[in-house]
mmCIF file of C-alpha atoms in Angstrom:
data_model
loop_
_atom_site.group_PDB
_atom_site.id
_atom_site.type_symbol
_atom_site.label_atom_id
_atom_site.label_comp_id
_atom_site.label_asym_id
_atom_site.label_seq_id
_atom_site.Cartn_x
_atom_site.Cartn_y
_atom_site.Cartn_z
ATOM 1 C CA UNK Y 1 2.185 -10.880 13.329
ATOM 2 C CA UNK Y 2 5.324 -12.675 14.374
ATOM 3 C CA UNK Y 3 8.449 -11.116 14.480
ATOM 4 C CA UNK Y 4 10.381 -10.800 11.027
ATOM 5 C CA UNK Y 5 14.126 -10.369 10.531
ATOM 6 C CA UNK Y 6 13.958 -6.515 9.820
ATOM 7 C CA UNK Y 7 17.382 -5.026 11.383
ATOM 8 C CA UNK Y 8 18.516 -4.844 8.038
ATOM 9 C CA UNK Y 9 15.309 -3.480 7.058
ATOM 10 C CA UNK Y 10 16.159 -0.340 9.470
ATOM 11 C CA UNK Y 11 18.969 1.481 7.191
ATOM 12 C CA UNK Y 12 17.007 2.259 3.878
ATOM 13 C CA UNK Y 13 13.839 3.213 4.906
ATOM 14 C CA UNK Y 14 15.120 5.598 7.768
ATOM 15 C CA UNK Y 15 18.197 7.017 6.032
ATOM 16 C CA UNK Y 16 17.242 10.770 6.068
ATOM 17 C CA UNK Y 17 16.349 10.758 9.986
ATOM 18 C CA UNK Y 18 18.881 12.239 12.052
ATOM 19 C CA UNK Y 19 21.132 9.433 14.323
ATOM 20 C CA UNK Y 20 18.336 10.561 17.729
ATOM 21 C CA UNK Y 21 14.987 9.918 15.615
ATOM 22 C CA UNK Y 22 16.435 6.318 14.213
ATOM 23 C CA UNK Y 23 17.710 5.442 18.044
ATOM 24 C CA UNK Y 24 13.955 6.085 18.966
ATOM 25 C CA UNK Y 25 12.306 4.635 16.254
ATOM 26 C CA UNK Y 26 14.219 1.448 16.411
ATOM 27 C CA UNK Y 27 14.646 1.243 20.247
ATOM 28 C CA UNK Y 28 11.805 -0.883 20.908
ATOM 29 C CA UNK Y 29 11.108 -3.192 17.997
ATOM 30 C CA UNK Y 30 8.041 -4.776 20.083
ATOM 31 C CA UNK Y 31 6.365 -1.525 20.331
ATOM 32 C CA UNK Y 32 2.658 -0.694 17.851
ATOM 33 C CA UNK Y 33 3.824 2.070 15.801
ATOM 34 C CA UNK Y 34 1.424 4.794 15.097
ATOM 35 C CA UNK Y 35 -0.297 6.258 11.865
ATOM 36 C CA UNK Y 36 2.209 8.864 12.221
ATOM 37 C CA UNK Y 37 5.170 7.071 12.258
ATOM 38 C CA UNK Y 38 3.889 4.446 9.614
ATOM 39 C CA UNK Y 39 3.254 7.766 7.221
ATOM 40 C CA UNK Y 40 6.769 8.978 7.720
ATOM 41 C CA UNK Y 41 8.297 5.740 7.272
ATOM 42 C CA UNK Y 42 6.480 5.652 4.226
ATOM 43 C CA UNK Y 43 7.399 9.195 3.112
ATOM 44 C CA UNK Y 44 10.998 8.724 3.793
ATOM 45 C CA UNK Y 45 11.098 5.529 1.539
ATOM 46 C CA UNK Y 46 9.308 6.972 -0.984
ATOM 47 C CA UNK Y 47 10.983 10.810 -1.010
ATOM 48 C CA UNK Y 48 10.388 13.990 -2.544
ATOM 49 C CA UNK Y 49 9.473 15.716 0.643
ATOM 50 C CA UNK Y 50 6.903 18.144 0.862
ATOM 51 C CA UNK Y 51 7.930 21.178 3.406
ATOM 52 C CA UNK Y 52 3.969 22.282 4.467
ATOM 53 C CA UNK Y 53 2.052 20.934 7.182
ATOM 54 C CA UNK Y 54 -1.175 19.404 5.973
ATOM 55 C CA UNK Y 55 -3.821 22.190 6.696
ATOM 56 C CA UNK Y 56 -1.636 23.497 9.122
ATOM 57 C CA UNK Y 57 -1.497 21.164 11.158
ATOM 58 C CA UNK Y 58 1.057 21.161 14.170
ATOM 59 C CA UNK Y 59 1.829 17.083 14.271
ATOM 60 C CA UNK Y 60 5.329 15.633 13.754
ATOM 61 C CA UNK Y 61 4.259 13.606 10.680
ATOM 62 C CA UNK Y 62 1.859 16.618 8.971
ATOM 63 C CA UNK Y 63 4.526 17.279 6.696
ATOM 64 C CA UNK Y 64 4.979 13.492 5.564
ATOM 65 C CA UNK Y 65 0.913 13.281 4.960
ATOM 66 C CA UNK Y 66 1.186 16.161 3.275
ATOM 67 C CA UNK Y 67 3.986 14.493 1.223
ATOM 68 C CA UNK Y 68 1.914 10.927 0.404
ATOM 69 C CA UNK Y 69 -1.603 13.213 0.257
ATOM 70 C CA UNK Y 70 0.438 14.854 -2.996
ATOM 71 C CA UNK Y 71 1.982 12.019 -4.165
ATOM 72 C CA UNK Y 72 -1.867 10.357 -3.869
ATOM 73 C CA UNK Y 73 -0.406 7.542 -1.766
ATOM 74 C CA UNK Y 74 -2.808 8.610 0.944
ATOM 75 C CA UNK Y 75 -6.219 9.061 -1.031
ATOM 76 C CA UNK Y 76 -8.354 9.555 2.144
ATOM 77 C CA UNK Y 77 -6.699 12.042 4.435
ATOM 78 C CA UNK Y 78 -9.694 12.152 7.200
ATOM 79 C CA UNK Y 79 -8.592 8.427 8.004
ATOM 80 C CA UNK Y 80 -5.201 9.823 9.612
ATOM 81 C CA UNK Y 81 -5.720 13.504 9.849
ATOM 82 C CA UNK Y 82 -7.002 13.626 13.375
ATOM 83 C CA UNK Y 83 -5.660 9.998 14.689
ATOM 84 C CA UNK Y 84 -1.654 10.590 13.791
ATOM 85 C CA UNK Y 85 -0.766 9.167 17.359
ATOM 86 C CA UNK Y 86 -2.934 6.150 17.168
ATOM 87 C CA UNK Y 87 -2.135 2.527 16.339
ATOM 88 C CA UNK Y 88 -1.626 1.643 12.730
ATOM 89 C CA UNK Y 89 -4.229 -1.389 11.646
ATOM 90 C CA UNK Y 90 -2.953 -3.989 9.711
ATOM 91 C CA UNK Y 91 -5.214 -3.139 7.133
ATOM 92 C CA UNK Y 92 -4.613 0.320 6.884
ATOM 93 C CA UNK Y 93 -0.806 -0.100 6.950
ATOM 94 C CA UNK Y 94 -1.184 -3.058 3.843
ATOM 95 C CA UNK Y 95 -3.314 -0.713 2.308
ATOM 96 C CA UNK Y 96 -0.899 2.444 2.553
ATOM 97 C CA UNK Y 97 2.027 -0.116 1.251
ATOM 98 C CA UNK Y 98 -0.426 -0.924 -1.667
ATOM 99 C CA UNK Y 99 -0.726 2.681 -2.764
ATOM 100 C CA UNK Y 100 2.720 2.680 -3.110
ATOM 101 C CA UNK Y 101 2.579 1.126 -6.133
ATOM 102 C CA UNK Y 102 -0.958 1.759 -7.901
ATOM 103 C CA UNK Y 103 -3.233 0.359 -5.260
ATOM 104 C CA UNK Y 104 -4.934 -3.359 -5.123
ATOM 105 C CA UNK Y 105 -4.370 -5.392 -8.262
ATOM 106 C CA UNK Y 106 -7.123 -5.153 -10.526
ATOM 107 C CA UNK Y 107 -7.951 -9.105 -9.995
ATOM 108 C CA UNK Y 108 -9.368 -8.121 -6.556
ATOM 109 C CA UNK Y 109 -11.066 -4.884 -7.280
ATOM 110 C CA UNK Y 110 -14.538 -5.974 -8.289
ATOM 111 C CA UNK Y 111 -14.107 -8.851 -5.392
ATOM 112 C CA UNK Y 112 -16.058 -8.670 -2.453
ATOM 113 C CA UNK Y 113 -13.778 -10.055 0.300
ATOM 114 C CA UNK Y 114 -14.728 -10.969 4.368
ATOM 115 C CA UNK Y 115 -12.851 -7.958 5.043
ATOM 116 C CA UNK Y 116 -11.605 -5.045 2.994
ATOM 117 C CA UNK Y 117 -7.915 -5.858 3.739
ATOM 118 C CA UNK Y 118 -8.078 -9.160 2.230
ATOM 119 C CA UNK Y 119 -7.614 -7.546 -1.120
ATOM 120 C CA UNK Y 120 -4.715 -5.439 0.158
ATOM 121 C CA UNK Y 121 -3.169 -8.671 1.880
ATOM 122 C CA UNK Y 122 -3.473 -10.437 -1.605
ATOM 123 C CA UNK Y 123 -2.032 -7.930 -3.892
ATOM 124 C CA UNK Y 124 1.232 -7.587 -2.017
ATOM 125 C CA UNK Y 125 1.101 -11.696 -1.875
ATOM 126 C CA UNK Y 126 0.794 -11.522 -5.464
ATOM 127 C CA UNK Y 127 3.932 -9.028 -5.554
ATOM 128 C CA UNK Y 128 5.691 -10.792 -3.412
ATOM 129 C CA UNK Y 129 6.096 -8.113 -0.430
ATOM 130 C CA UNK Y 130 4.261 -10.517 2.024
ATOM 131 C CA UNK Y 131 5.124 -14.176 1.608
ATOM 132 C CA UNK Y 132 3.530 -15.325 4.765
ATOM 133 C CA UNK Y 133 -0.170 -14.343 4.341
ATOM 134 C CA UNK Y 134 -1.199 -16.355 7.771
ATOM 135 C CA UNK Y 135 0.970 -13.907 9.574
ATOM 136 C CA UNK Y 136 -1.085 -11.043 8.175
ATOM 137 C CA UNK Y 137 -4.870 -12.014 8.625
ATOM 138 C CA UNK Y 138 -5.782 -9.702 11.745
ATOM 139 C CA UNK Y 139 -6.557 -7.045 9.737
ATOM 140 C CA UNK Y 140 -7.850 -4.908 12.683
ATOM 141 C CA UNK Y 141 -4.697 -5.478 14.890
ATOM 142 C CA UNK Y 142 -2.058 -3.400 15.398
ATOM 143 C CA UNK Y 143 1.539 -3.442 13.349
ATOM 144 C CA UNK Y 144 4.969 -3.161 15.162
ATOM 145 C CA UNK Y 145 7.816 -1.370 14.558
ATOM 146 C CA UNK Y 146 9.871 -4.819 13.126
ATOM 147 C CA UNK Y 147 6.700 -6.077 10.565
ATOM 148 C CA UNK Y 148 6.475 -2.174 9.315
ATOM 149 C CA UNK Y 149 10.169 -1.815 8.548
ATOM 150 C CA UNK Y 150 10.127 -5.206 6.717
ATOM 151 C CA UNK Y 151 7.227 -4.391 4.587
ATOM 152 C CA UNK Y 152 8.764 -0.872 4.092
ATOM 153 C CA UNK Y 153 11.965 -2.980 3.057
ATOM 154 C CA UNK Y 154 10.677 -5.075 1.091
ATOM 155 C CA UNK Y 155 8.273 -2.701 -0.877
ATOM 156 C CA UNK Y 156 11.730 -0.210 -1.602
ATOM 157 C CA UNK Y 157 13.695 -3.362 -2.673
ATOM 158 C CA UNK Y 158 11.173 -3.949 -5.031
ATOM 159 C CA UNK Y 159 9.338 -0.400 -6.070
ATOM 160 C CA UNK Y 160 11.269 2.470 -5.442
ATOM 161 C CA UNK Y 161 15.245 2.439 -5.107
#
């Protein structure tokens, strides 16, 4: 997707990091971020921290999939478990965002779309998260750091704060 107006979007979302893990998250805005980093981005917006690895695991972001695995924002932990350091899909990403608040509208759920993330694209149209749908439509590519921080944004503007 194009590149949104998210420097604003930086300050909310990432303000329990520590100054050295927001200079590194934000230092490339360009860059894919990872399933890691979109879980802890997500974690951090969302709080309540949980201070156990998932299963023990040894990752960076094991505590903050631990965190959305309790908070049932991640429902299907074998689909970031073992891929932390991968690229986030669009899809997956618009789908985490969606759990945020409930999961897809109930409109879409009996709907059987061209792709999954259609429904998750849709639903946060509908809430008003994404207002530029076209920009969102490759569900299998990858999401950089300035779309994930807006969506993030966006979502806590809305949902959580």
């Amino acid at each position: 997707p194009p590149r949104q107006n998210s420097v604003a979007a930086v300050f909310i979302p990432l303000k329990k990091l520590s100054i050295k893990e927001v200079k590194n998250v934000i230092k490339e805005y360009d860059e894919v971020i990872t399933k890691g980093l979109a879980i802890q981005l997500v974690s951090n917006a969302v709080g309540d921290k949980i201070n156990e690895p998932y299963k023990n695991n040894s990752h960076w972001a094991s505590k903050a999939l631990n965190n959305l695995i309790n908070k049932e924002i991640i429902t299907d932990p074998s689909q970031w478990e073992d891929s932390l350091d991968q690229p986030v899909s669009i899809s997956l990403y618009m789908a985490l965002i969606c759990n945020i608040f409930g999961g897809i509208s109930d409109i879409y759920k009996s709907r059987v779309p061209d792709h999954w993330g259609r429904n998750c694209l849709d639903t946060l149209c509908d809430k008003e998260i994404i207002n530029s749908p076209e920009q969102w439509i490759d569900f299998e590519g990858q999401v950089r750091k300035d779309n994930a921080l807006a969506l993030i944004y966006k979502t806590w503007i809305k949902y959580i704060k």
